[in-house]
mmCIF file of C-alpha atoms (C1' of nucleotides) in Angstrom:
data_model
loop_
_atom_site.group_PDB
_atom_site.id
_atom_site.type_symbol
_atom_site.label_atom_id
_atom_site.label_comp_id
_atom_site.label_asym_id
_atom_site.label_seq_id
_atom_site.Cartn_x
_atom_site.Cartn_y
_atom_site.Cartn_z
ATOM 1 C CA MET P 1 -0.032 -0.045 -0.057
ATOM 2 C CA GLU P 2 2.894 2.326 0.586
ATOM 3 C CA LEU P 3 3.634 4.298 -2.435
ATOM 4 C CA LEU P 4 7.340 4.862 -1.722
ATOM 5 C CA GLN P 5 7.889 1.043 -1.825
ATOM 6 C CA ILE P 6 6.292 0.870 -5.283
ATOM 7 C CA LEU P 7 8.572 3.614 -6.460
ATOM 8 C CA GLU P 8 11.565 1.764 -4.977
ATOM 9 C CA CYS P 9 10.524 -1.472 -6.909
ATOM 10 C CA SER P 10 10.027 0.292 -10.183
ATOM 11 C CA PRO P 11 12.803 0.011 -12.630
ATOM 12 C CA PRO P 12 13.879 3.031 -14.916
ATOM 13 C CA LEU P 13 11.590 3.350 -17.873
ATOM 14 C CA ALA P 14 14.403 2.540 -20.293
ATOM 15 C CA ARG P 15 15.315 -0.750 -18.585
ATOM 16 C CA GLU P 16 12.162 -2.672 -18.775
ATOM 17 C CA PRO P 17 8.349 -2.104 -19.098
ATOM 18 C CA LEU P 18 6.356 -1.334 -15.924
ATOM 19 C CA ASP P 19 3.727 -3.755 -14.936
ATOM 20 C CA ALA P 20 0.282 -2.469 -14.141
ATOM 21 C CA GLU P 21 0.649 -2.059 -10.473
ATOM 22 C CA GLN P 22 4.067 -0.134 -10.680
ATOM 23 C CA ALA P 23 2.467 2.098 -13.489
ATOM 24 C CA ALA P 24 -0.526 2.862 -11.356
ATOM 25 C CA GLY P 25 1.681 3.827 -8.380
ATOM 26 C CA VAL P 26 4.170 5.887 -10.204
ATOM 27 C CA ALA P 27 1.314 7.518 -12.242
ATOM 28 C CA ARG P 28 -0.317 8.672 -8.932
ATOM 29 C CA VAL P 29 2.865 10.568 -8.016
ATOM 30 C CA PHE P 30 3.285 12.176 -11.465
ATOM 31 C CA LYS P 31 -0.347 13.072 -11.521
ATOM 32 C CA ALA P 32 0.270 15.072 -8.305
ATOM 33 C CA LEU P 33 3.094 16.828 -10.160
ATOM 34 C CA GLY P 34 1.004 17.473 -13.172
ATOM 35 C CA ASP P 35 -0.523 20.755 -11.842
ATOM 36 C CA PRO P 36 1.313 24.156 -12.131
ATOM 37 C CA VAL P 37 0.145 25.250 -8.622
ATOM 38 C CA ARG P 38 1.424 22.033 -6.927
ATOM 39 C CA LEU P 39 4.629 22.204 -8.881
ATOM 40 C CA ARG P 40 5.251 25.880 -7.580
ATOM 41 C CA ILE P 41 4.247 24.874 -4.045
ATOM 42 C CA LEU P 42 6.799 21.969 -4.126
ATOM 43 C CA SER P 43 9.490 24.245 -5.519
ATOM 44 C CA ILE P 44 8.835 26.738 -2.789
ATOM 45 C CA VAL P 45 9.030 24.029 -0.200
ATOM 46 C CA ALA P 46 12.057 22.346 -1.773
ATOM 47 C CA SER P 47 14.068 25.522 -2.210
ATOM 48 C CA ARG P 48 13.381 26.896 1.194
ATOM 49 C CA GLU P 49 16.365 27.332 3.521
ATOM 50 C CA GLY P 50 15.649 25.305 6.601
ATOM 51 C CA GLY P 51 13.268 23.131 4.631
ATOM 52 C CA GLU P 52 10.116 24.103 6.419
ATOM 53 C CA VAL P 53 7.333 26.350 5.085
ATOM 54 C CA CYS P 54 4.231 27.625 6.805
ATOM 55 C CA VAL P 55 0.960 27.262 5.073
ATOM 56 C CA CYS P 56 0.510 30.998 5.304
ATOM 57 C CA ASP P 57 3.722 31.648 3.302
ATOM 58 C CA ILE P 58 2.510 29.465 0.592
ATOM 59 C CA THR P 59 -1.063 30.926 0.459
ATOM 60 C CA GLY P 60 0.563 34.328 0.138
ATOM 61 C CA ALA P 61 2.339 33.325 -3.026
ATOM 62 C CA PHE P 62 -0.725 32.601 -4.947
ATOM 63 C CA GLU P 63 -4.004 34.340 -5.849
ATOM 64 C CA LEU P 64 -6.012 31.349 -4.777
ATOM 65 C CA SER P 65 -8.246 30.800 -1.944
ATOM 66 C CA GLN P 66 -6.826 29.274 1.214
ATOM 67 C CA PRO P 67 -8.860 25.992 0.915
ATOM 68 C CA THR P 68 -7.562 25.451 -2.666
ATOM 69 C CA ILE P 69 -3.904 25.769 -1.345
ATOM 70 C CA SER P 70 -4.839 23.355 1.469
ATOM 71 C CA HIS P 71 -6.304 20.867 -1.094
ATOM 72 C CA HIS P 72 -3.105 20.919 -3.127
ATOM 73 C CA LEU P 73 -1.011 20.335 0.019
ATOM 74 C CA LYS P 74 -3.122 17.425 0.849
ATOM 75 C CA VAL P 75 -2.506 15.939 -2.598
ATOM 76 C CA LEU P 76 1.133 16.348 -2.338
ATOM 77 C CA LYS P 77 1.219 14.841 1.177
ATOM 78 C CA GLU P 78 -0.940 11.846 0.114
ATOM 79 C CA VAL P 79 1.608 10.770 -2.585
ATOM 80 C CA GLY P 80 4.510 11.102 -0.190
ATOM 81 C CA LEU P 81 6.118 14.224 -1.569
ATOM 82 C CA LEU P 82 5.444 16.362 1.457
ATOM 83 C CA THR P 83 5.044 15.766 5.296
ATOM 84 C CA SER P 84 3.374 18.150 7.699
ATOM 85 C CA GLU P 85 3.875 18.919 11.230
ATOM 86 C CA ARG P 86 1.676 21.170 13.447
ATOM 87 C CA ARG P 87 3.517 23.442 16.016
ATOM 88 C CA ALA P 88 1.317 25.741 18.005
ATOM 89 C CA SER P 89 -1.189 27.401 15.636
ATOM 90 C CA TRP P 90 0.896 26.831 12.507
ATOM 91 C CA VAL P 91 1.282 23.882 10.220
ATOM 92 C CA TYR P 92 4.824 23.394 8.667
ATOM 93 C CA TYR P 93 5.409 21.465 5.440
ATOM 94 C CA ARG P 94 8.603 19.833 4.583
ATOM 95 C CA LEU P 95 9.972 17.953 1.442
ATOM 96 C CA VAL P 96 10.404 14.248 1.279
ATOM 97 C CA PRO P 97 13.580 14.031 -0.829
ATOM 98 C CA GLU P 98 13.448 10.178 -1.127
ATOM 99 C CA THR P 99 10.238 10.423 -3.103
ATOM 100 C CA LEU P 100 11.644 12.860 -5.489
ATOM 101 C CA GLY P 101 14.798 10.897 -5.822
ATOM 102 C CA GLU P 102 12.952 7.775 -6.714
ATOM 103 C CA LEU P 103 11.051 9.510 -9.408
ATOM 104 C CA SER P 104 14.215 10.900 -10.872
ATOM 105 C CA ALA P 105 15.653 7.450 -10.964
ATOM 106 C CA ILE P 106 12.559 6.070 -12.727
ATOM 107 C CA LEU P 107 12.912 8.682 -15.424
ATOM 108 C CA GLY P 108 16.395 7.357 -16.045
ATOM 109 C CA ALA P 109 18.802 9.423 -13.911
ATOM 110 C CA PRO P 110 22.401 8.093 -13.867
ATOM 111 C CA ALA P 111 21.641 6.210 -10.587
ATOM 112 C CA ALA P 112 23.393 8.408 -8.058
ATOM 113 C CA VAL P 113 24.403 5.926 -5.270
ATOM 114 C CA MET D 1 8.367 22.827 -29.899
ATOM 115 C CA GLU D 2 8.828 25.453 -27.140
ATOM 116 C CA LEU D 3 8.043 23.027 -24.433
ATOM 117 C CA LEU D 4 11.595 21.506 -24.432
ATOM 118 C CA GLN D 5 12.936 25.140 -24.140
ATOM 119 C CA ILE D 6 10.817 25.705 -21.019
ATOM 120 C CA LEU D 7 12.222 22.578 -19.496
ATOM 121 C CA GLU D 8 15.607 23.581 -20.266
ATOM 122 C CA CYS D 9 15.106 26.896 -18.668
ATOM 123 C CA SER D 10 13.466 25.486 -15.489
ATOM 124 C CA PRO D 11 15.806 25.241 -12.504
ATOM 125 C CA PRO D 12 15.735 22.077 -10.204
ATOM 126 C CA LEU D 13 12.834 22.235 -7.691
ATOM 127 C CA ALA D 14 15.296 22.499 -4.825
ATOM 128 C CA ARG D 15 17.219 25.258 -6.184
ATOM 129 C CA GLU D 16 14.590 28.116 -6.560
ATOM 130 C CA PRO D 17 10.831 28.377 -6.966
ATOM 131 C CA LEU D 18 9.462 28.025 -10.458
ATOM 132 C CA ASP D 19 7.674 30.947 -11.924
ATOM 133 C CA ALA D 20 4.207 30.609 -13.383
ATOM 134 C CA GLU D 21 5.272 29.989 -17.011
ATOM 135 C CA GLN D 22 7.871 27.357 -16.060
ATOM 136 C CA ALA D 23 5.428 25.577 -13.867
ATOM 137 C CA ALA D 24 2.780 25.414 -16.483
ATOM 138 C CA GLY D 25 5.170 24.002 -19.030
ATOM 139 C CA VAL D 26 6.713 21.446 -16.667
ATOM 140 C CA ALA D 27 3.149 20.512 -15.450
ATOM 141 C CA ARG D 28 2.075 19.668 -18.874
ATOM 142 C CA VAL D 29 4.748 17.123 -19.285
ATOM 143 C CA PHE D 30 4.123 15.654 -15.738
ATOM 144 C CA LYS D 31 0.463 15.507 -16.397
ATOM 145 C CA ALA D 32 1.136 13.444 -19.572
ATOM 146 C CA LEU D 33 3.102 10.998 -17.284
ATOM 147 C CA GLY D 34 0.284 10.916 -14.723
ATOM 148 C CA ASP D 35 -1.629 8.150 -16.353
ATOM 149 C CA PRO D 36 -0.770 4.450 -15.862
ATOM 150 C CA VAL D 37 -1.473 3.593 -19.446
ATOM 151 C CA ARG D 38 0.852 6.297 -20.769
ATOM 152 C CA LEU D 39 3.550 5.397 -18.364
ATOM 153 C CA ARG D 40 3.440 1.816 -19.572
ATOM 154 C CA ILE D 41 3.488 2.911 -23.111
ATOM 155 C CA LEU D 42 6.462 5.100 -22.460
ATOM 156 C CA SER D 43 8.314 2.238 -20.698
ATOM 157 C CA ILE D 44 7.615 -0.103 -23.576
ATOM 158 C CA VAL D 45 9.084 2.285 -26.107
ATOM 159 C CA ALA D 46 11.930 3.397 -23.886
ATOM 160 C CA SER D 47 13.015 -0.251 -23.053
ATOM 161 C CA ARG D 48 12.683 -1.465 -26.643
ATOM 162 C CA GLU D 49 15.890 -2.674 -28.247
ATOM 163 C CA GLY D 50 16.311 -0.562 -31.429
ATOM 164 C CA GLY D 51 14.162 2.082 -29.981
ATOM 165 C CA GLU D 52 11.216 1.800 -32.273
ATOM 166 C CA VAL D 53 7.800 0.389 -31.547
ATOM 167 C CA CYS D 54 4.864 -0.095 -33.995
ATOM 168 C CA VAL D 55 1.443 1.046 -32.740
ATOM 169 C CA CYS D 56 0.125 -2.487 -33.171
ATOM 170 C CA ASP D 57 2.713 -3.838 -30.737
ATOM 171 C CA ILE D 58 1.579 -1.319 -28.144
ATOM 172 C CA THR D 59 -2.130 -1.949 -28.779
ATOM 173 C CA GLY D 60 -1.569 -5.600 -28.223
ATOM 174 C CA ALA D 61 -0.048 -5.011 -24.718
ATOM 175 C CA PHE D 62 -3.380 -3.492 -23.469
ATOM 176 C CA GLU D 63 -7.004 -4.375 -23.179
ATOM 177 C CA LEU D 64 -8.008 -1.047 -24.560
ATOM 178 C CA SER D 65 -9.454 -0.022 -27.877
ATOM 179 C CA GLN D 66 -7.199 1.170 -30.575
ATOM 180 C CA PRO D 67 -8.532 4.798 -30.667
ATOM 181 C CA THR D 68 -7.666 5.011 -26.950
ATOM 182 C CA ILE D 69 -4.065 3.902 -27.400
ATOM 183 C CA SER D 70 -3.818 6.420 -30.298
ATOM 184 C CA HIS D 71 -5.067 9.132 -28.095
ATOM 185 C CA HIS D 72 -2.384 8.371 -25.452
ATOM 186 C CA LEU D 73 0.295 8.373 -28.040
ATOM 187 C CA LYS D 74 -0.828 11.637 -29.288
ATOM 188 C CA VAL D 75 -0.619 13.113 -25.787
ATOM 189 C CA LEU D 76 2.863 11.853 -25.278
ATOM 190 C CA LYS D 77 3.884 13.141 -28.609
ATOM 191 C CA GLU D 78 2.360 16.495 -27.999
ATOM 192 C CA VAL D 79 4.542 17.143 -24.819
ATOM 193 C CA GLY D 80 7.674 16.143 -26.627
ATOM 194 C CA LEU D 81 8.201 12.610 -25.000
ATOM 195 C CA LEU D 82 7.721 10.646 -28.251
ATOM 196 C CA THR D 83 8.138 11.236 -31.958
ATOM 197 C CA SER D 84 6.484 9.247 -34.671
ATOM 198 C CA GLU D 85 7.429 8.198 -38.239
ATOM 199 C CA ARG D 86 5.336 6.485 -40.821
ATOM 200 C CA ARG D 87 6.881 3.696 -42.945
ATOM 201 C CA ALA D 88 4.676 1.854 -45.357
ATOM 202 C CA SER D 89 1.392 1.117 -43.547
ATOM 203 C CA TRP D 90 2.897 1.196 -40.014
ATOM 204 C CA VAL D 91 3.680 4.147 -37.709
ATOM 205 C CA TYR D 92 6.749 3.807 -35.450
ATOM 206 C CA TYR D 93 7.134 5.657 -32.191
ATOM 207 C CA ARG D 94 10.406 6.577 -30.648
ATOM 208 C CA LEU D 95 11.564 8.075 -27.298
ATOM 209 C CA VAL D 96 12.929 11.540 -27.081
ATOM 210 C CA PRO D 97 15.480 11.066 -24.343
ATOM 211 C CA GLU D 98 16.421 14.748 -24.063
ATOM 212 C CA THR D 99 12.830 15.502 -22.677
ATOM 213 C CA LEU D 100 13.084 12.742 -20.026
ATOM 214 C CA GLY D 101 16.414 13.981 -19.115
ATOM 215 C CA GLU D 102 15.376 17.466 -18.481
ATOM 216 C CA LEU D 103 12.451 16.294 -16.293
ATOM 217 C CA SER D 104 14.887 14.179 -14.315
ATOM 218 C CA ALA D 105 17.072 17.192 -13.772
ATOM 219 C CA ILE D 106 14.162 19.310 -12.647
ATOM 220 C CA LEU D 107 13.396 16.712 -10.030
ATOM 221 C CA GLY D 108 16.811 17.186 -8.592
ATOM 222 C CA ALA D 109 19.203 14.947 -10.403
ATOM 223 C CA PRO D 110 22.861 15.377 -9.428
ATOM 224 C CA ALA D 111 23.421 18.121 -11.904
ATOM 225 C CA ALA D 112 24.966 16.408 -14.879
ATOM 226 C CA VAL D 113 26.856 19.378 -16.180
ATOM 227 C "C1'" DT U 1 -9.533 0.054 -59.703
ATOM 228 C "C1'" DC U 2 -11.174 -1.884 -55.671
ATOM 229 C "C1'" DC U 3 -10.383 -3.663 -51.241
ATOM 230 C "C1'" DC U 4 -8.084 -4.259 -47.036
ATOM 231 C "C1'" DC U 5 -5.116 -3.037 -43.284
ATOM 232 C "C1'" DA U 6 -2.996 0.188 -39.932
ATOM 233 C "C1'" DC U 7 -3.811 4.107 -37.801
ATOM 234 C "C1'" DA U 8 -5.853 8.872 -36.778
ATOM 235 C "C1'" DT U 9 -9.911 11.688 -35.935
ATOM 236 C "C1'" DC U 10 -14.695 12.686 -34.326
ATOM 237 C "C1'" DG U 11 -18.535 13.057 -31.055
ATOM 238 C "C1'" DA U 12 -20.493 11.405 -27.030
ATOM 239 C "C1'" DT U 13 -20.518 10.103 -22.251
ATOM 240 C "C1'" DG U 14 -19.280 9.238 -17.620
ATOM 241 C "C1'" DA U 15 -15.817 9.950 -14.154
ATOM 242 C "C1'" DG U 16 -12.484 12.968 -12.133
ATOM 243 C "C1'" DC U 17 -10.427 17.329 -10.892
ATOM 244 C "C1'" DG U 18 -9.692 22.364 -9.580
ATOM 245 C "C1'" DT U 19 -11.884 25.938 -7.441
ATOM 246 C "C1'" DC U 20 -14.765 28.293 -4.287
ATOM 247 C "C1'" DG U 21 -17.592 29.821 0.020
ATOM 248 C "C1'" DA U 22 -19.273 27.963 4.228
ATOM 249 C "C1'" DA U 23 -18.597 25.420 8.136
ATOM 250 C "C1'" DG U 24 -15.678 22.608 11.410
ATOM 251 C "C1'" DT U 25 -11.199 21.852 14.322
ATOM 252 C "C1'" DC U 26 -7.560 23.143 17.055
ATOM 253 C "C1'" DA U 27 -4.423 26.095 19.750
ATOM 254 C "C1'" DG U 28 -3.296 30.233 22.142
ATOM 255 C "C1'" DC U 29 -4.801 34.545 24.415
ATOM 256 C "C1'" DT U 30 -7.563 37.474 27.576
ATOM 257 C "C1'" DA Q 1 -15.307 30.513 29.014
ATOM 258 C "C1'" DG Q 2 -15.137 33.104 25.072
ATOM 259 C "C1'" DC Q 3 -12.636 34.981 21.162
ATOM 260 C "C1'" DT Q 4 -9.505 35.097 17.404
ATOM 261 C "C1'" DG Q 5 -6.339 33.306 14.095
ATOM 262 C "C1'" DA Q 6 -4.465 29.244 11.290
ATOM 263 C "C1'" DC Q 7 -5.861 25.434 8.739
ATOM 264 C "C1'" DT Q 8 -8.730 21.546 7.229
ATOM 265 C "C1'" DT Q 9 -12.926 19.529 5.673
ATOM 266 C "C1'" DC Q 10 -17.418 19.627 3.309
ATOM 267 C "C1'" DG Q 11 -20.638 20.373 -0.729
ATOM 268 C "C1'" DA Q 12 -21.232 22.155 -4.965
ATOM 269 C "C1'" DC Q 13 -20.318 23.746 -9.597
ATOM 270 C "C1'" DG Q 14 -17.886 23.881 -13.981
ATOM 271 C "C1'" DC Q 15 -14.417 22.109 -16.750
ATOM 272 C "C1'" DT Q 16 -11.171 18.460 -18.131
ATOM 273 C "C1'" DC Q 17 -10.145 13.855 -19.400
ATOM 274 C "C1'" DA Q 18 -10.172 8.684 -20.503
ATOM 275 C "C1'" DT Q 19 -12.710 5.723 -23.005
ATOM 276 C "C1'" DC Q 20 -15.565 3.978 -26.616
ATOM 277 C "C1'" DG Q 21 -17.813 3.060 -31.357
ATOM 278 C "C1'" DA Q 22 -18.113 5.235 -35.717
ATOM 279 C "C1'" DT Q 23 -15.924 7.322 -39.304
ATOM 280 C "C1'" DG Q 24 -11.976 9.183 -42.040
ATOM 281 C "C1'" DT Q 25 -7.224 8.554 -44.360
ATOM 282 C "C1'" DG Q 26 -3.460 6.736 -46.530
ATOM 283 C "C1'" DG Q 27 -0.767 3.055 -48.404
ATOM 284 C "C1'" DG Q 28 -0.111 -1.761 -50.374
ATOM 285 C "C1'" DG Q 29 -1.557 -5.647 -52.876
ATOM 286 C "C1'" DA Q 30 -4.793 -8.307 -56.101
#
DNA sequence: TCCCCACATCGATGAGCGTCGAAGTCAGCT
DNA sequence: AGCTGACTTCGACGCTCATCGATGTGGGGA
């Protein structure tokens, strides 16, 4: 059930065809990346010094309602690209670099061990 | 196509936030990858010895109608992941490795300069 | 020339998704 | 306890998309 496990078991595209289960899992993550707002959110979190971003910082970067941003954050979290932690009144989001790395490897990165 | 240019100009996610135009372009390609059938098609083409796959070979690998496969091939072609060439009665599809490489770099590949 | 085959396009349909306002939750402050 | 601020969840609406059957196209072969 865990998505990251499926990513770890999926070979690079150029090595051998994906089976249906692998394709379904990998596609879920790519689908999450297939939205401009989510991509920008992810890049904001990923490029942040310290690695943490408060939701209010993200909301301020878009001309979208706060529930919409929250929805996108939820999608990114569900596929294992982000994690969240509540401290006091604020919720901080943080990148999961392993997931990003697995995706890169599936696309055919030169296997950075 | 100008899509590949956008990919080339887009920094790795972890380096700096994407602007709206970059995010829109990159998202188009990821959205194309966000479907299990298209991912499997891409892996079939990418892992093929010789690099060429006839449409009939792809259609045979799925329990989907031929128009549906043709639709997915068109999507992959429009975002610059595949090219096609007609020879005699058959149409052969081929991977565009540059596009895949740019995506991998945006996800944070170890900067293959 | 006529037919057949490989593939693309068209039009329709049902499911999914992005977006919003409204309402709910949760924590700190007075 | 009550209030306020930061997010999340809910319900709804409009649009996009995956899929299909039917139809169009283009190239060989008989």
